[in-house]
Amino acid sequence: MTALSGGADRPLVVVLGASGFIGSPLTRALAGRPVRLRLVARRPAPVPDGAVADVEVRTDDLAAPGAIARAVEGADAVFHLVAATESGWRVAEGDAAAERLNVGLVRDLAAAFAATGRQGAQPPVVVFPSTTTHLGAGPGGTVDPDQVKSTYVRQKLLAEHVLAHATSEGVLRGVSLGLPTVFGHGPATTAPDRGVVAAMTRRALAGEPLTVWGDGSVRRDLVYVDDVVDALLAAHDHADLLSGRHWEIGTGTGVTLLSLFTGVSDAVAARTGRPAVPVVTVPPPDHADPADAEDVVVDPAPFHAATGWRPRTTLPDALHRTAEALAS
């Protein structure tokens, strides 16, 4: 446990999954605020240099009984970033461990706040990065969890329902953010290769061709990790207006996978000075998820209208930043 000097009158902000891909840059941003900051993860989260916040670091297996309740005790706000992402958003049907992380921990969180209560005070804010609801949805874009084709998306929707119910009961103020493809470069000690963009960047740096399934015409909305952090902070700061609902976060622009991978190849070529590696199309493998063939373009306008947030990082700039970080 690490602590810096601070005041007990500061609000307590808890980051669950603080050492991860999104948790690490979020921690750096929150450390600049006058709060008490509790960082909880399976691996120790480093205290950012020059922190204004009073920082406490805890290591724990949050899936263990009672761990969530201990982690959020006394919290005024929680950023719940823990998810089963070892294989991206691919989760096998019947994967009990993934179900425990993606849904069970949110149930634990709601139960912990319901058990303690906050008489005379506002319920704590819970900011929950989720996924785009229409990815893997049924006919007509329905988002009934029982009809969603993707197990991961279904689990995220179930978790959102838990938060929405707890919000309606006055237990907490839950804000769910639907994230499309998040990319960038994570901390070297945790998840530097998270996501397809980082994986393809590493392949290009190794001089290997980049393969895209089908004809590469599937469109995806991509948002850079630093912009996601800004959105999480905006969700926290506008929780009274946003709580109880799902809000989509993204650029509002779809990029074909063929053009995305070409952009990755060009960014790496600019970084290395070598010719750009080729981008080739291949048939989808047998293990492809049905959602792999679906376009995902979100509408961030409602969130922008409510909070003023908008992504600041252009795709070319973000691809160059990713190439620079991974090359270094």
PDB file of N, CA and C in Angstrom, residues 8 11 23 28 35 65 90 100 115 127 148 176 179 223-224 241 313-314 319:
ATOM      1  N   ALA A   8      -8.677  14.098   4.465  1.00  0.00           N
ATOM      2  CA  ALA A   8      -9.775  13.137   4.537  1.00  0.00           C
ATOM      3  C   ALA A   8     -11.069  13.725   4.006  1.00  0.00           C
ATOM      4  N   PRO A  11     -13.039  13.876  -1.775  1.00  0.00           N
ATOM      5  CA  PRO A  11     -13.830  12.717  -2.205  1.00  0.00           C
ATOM      6  C   PRO A  11     -12.928  11.533  -2.531  1.00  0.00           C
ATOM      7  N   GLY A  23      -7.059   1.753 -17.501  1.00  0.00           N
ATOM      8  CA  GLY A  23      -6.866   2.171 -16.125  1.00  0.00           C
ATOM      9  C   GLY A  23      -5.606   2.986 -15.904  1.00  0.00           C
ATOM     10  N   ARG A  28      -3.444   8.347 -14.346  1.00  0.00           N
ATOM     11  CA  ARG A  28      -2.609   9.542 -14.503  1.00  0.00           C
ATOM     12  C   ARG A  28      -3.463  10.804 -14.515  1.00  0.00           C
ATOM     13  N   VAL A  35      -8.307  14.768  -5.067  1.00  0.00           N
ATOM     14  CA  VAL A  35      -9.156  13.696  -4.552  1.00  0.00           C
ATOM     15  C   VAL A  35      -8.296  12.704  -3.775  1.00  0.00           C
ATOM     16  N   PRO A  65     -14.378 -13.631  -3.156  1.00  0.00           N
ATOM     17  CA  PRO A  65     -15.514 -13.200  -2.329  1.00  0.00           C
ATOM     18  C   PRO A  65     -15.138 -12.035  -1.418  1.00  0.00           C
ATOM     19  N   ARG A  90     -13.887 -11.651 -27.371  1.00  0.00           N
ATOM     20  CA  ARG A  90     -14.335 -13.006 -27.685  1.00  0.00           C
ATOM     21  C   ARG A  90     -14.444 -13.806 -26.386  1.00  0.00           C
ATOM     22  N   ARG A 100     -18.144 -14.282 -14.479  1.00  0.00           N
ATOM     23  CA  ARG A 100     -17.874 -13.756 -13.139  1.00  0.00           C
ATOM     24  C   ARG A 100     -17.287 -12.349 -13.214  1.00  0.00           C
ATOM     25  N   ALA A 115     -25.695  -2.526   0.652  1.00  0.00           N
ATOM     26  CA  ALA A 115     -25.539  -2.969   2.037  1.00  0.00           C
ATOM     27  C   ALA A 115     -25.088  -1.854   2.964  1.00  0.00           C
ATOM     28  N   VAL A 127     -18.926   4.676 -12.964  1.00  0.00           N
ATOM     29  CA  VAL A 127     -18.733   4.815 -14.403  1.00  0.00           C
ATOM     30  C   VAL A 127     -18.270   3.472 -14.942  1.00  0.00           C
ATOM     31  N   VAL A 148     -28.812 -11.355 -28.249  1.00  0.00           N
ATOM     32  CA  VAL A 148     -27.517 -10.904 -28.753  1.00  0.00           C
ATOM     33  C   VAL A 148     -26.639 -12.107 -29.087  1.00  0.00           C
ATOM     34  N   SER A 176     -23.222   4.108 -17.984  1.00  0.00           N
ATOM     35  CA  SER A 176     -22.623   3.109 -18.870  1.00  0.00           C
ATOM     36  C   SER A 176     -22.234   3.770 -20.184  1.00  0.00           C
ATOM     37  N   LEU A 179     -18.455   1.657 -25.745  1.00  0.00           N
ATOM     38  CA  LEU A 179     -17.212   1.933 -26.456  1.00  0.00           C
ATOM     39  C   LEU A 179     -17.115   1.050 -27.691  1.00  0.00           C
ATOM     40  N   VAL A 223     -11.748   4.732 -31.500  1.00  0.00           N
ATOM     41  CA  VAL A 223     -11.507   5.862 -30.615  1.00  0.00           C
ATOM     42  C   VAL A 223     -10.213   5.614 -29.853  1.00  0.00           C
ATOM     43  N   TYR A 224      -9.372   6.628 -29.826  1.00  0.00           N
ATOM     44  CA  TYR A 224      -8.052   6.528 -29.198  1.00  0.00           C
ATOM     45  C   TYR A 224      -8.196   6.501 -27.678  1.00  0.00           C
ATOM     46  N   LEU A 241     -26.662  14.130 -14.651  1.00  0.00           N
ATOM     47  CA  LEU A 241     -27.399  14.219 -15.914  1.00  0.00           C
ATOM     48  C   LEU A 241     -27.414  12.893 -16.656  1.00  0.00           C
ATOM     49  N   THR A 313      -8.251  13.311 -30.969  1.00  0.00           N
ATOM     50  CA  THR A 313      -7.133  12.701 -31.677  1.00  0.00           C
ATOM     51  C   THR A 313      -7.598  12.161 -33.023  1.00  0.00           C
ATOM     52  N   THR A 314      -7.009  12.647 -34.099  1.00  0.00           N
ATOM     53  CA  THR A 314      -7.369  12.134 -35.416  1.00  0.00           C
ATOM     54  C   THR A 314      -6.812  10.727 -35.600  1.00  0.00           C
ATOM     55  N   LEU A 319      -2.613   6.628 -35.081  1.00  0.00           N
ATOM     56  CA  LEU A 319      -1.848   5.508 -35.634  1.00  0.00           C
ATOM     57  C   LEU A 319      -0.351   5.794 -35.561  1.00  0.00           C
TER      58      LEU A 319
END
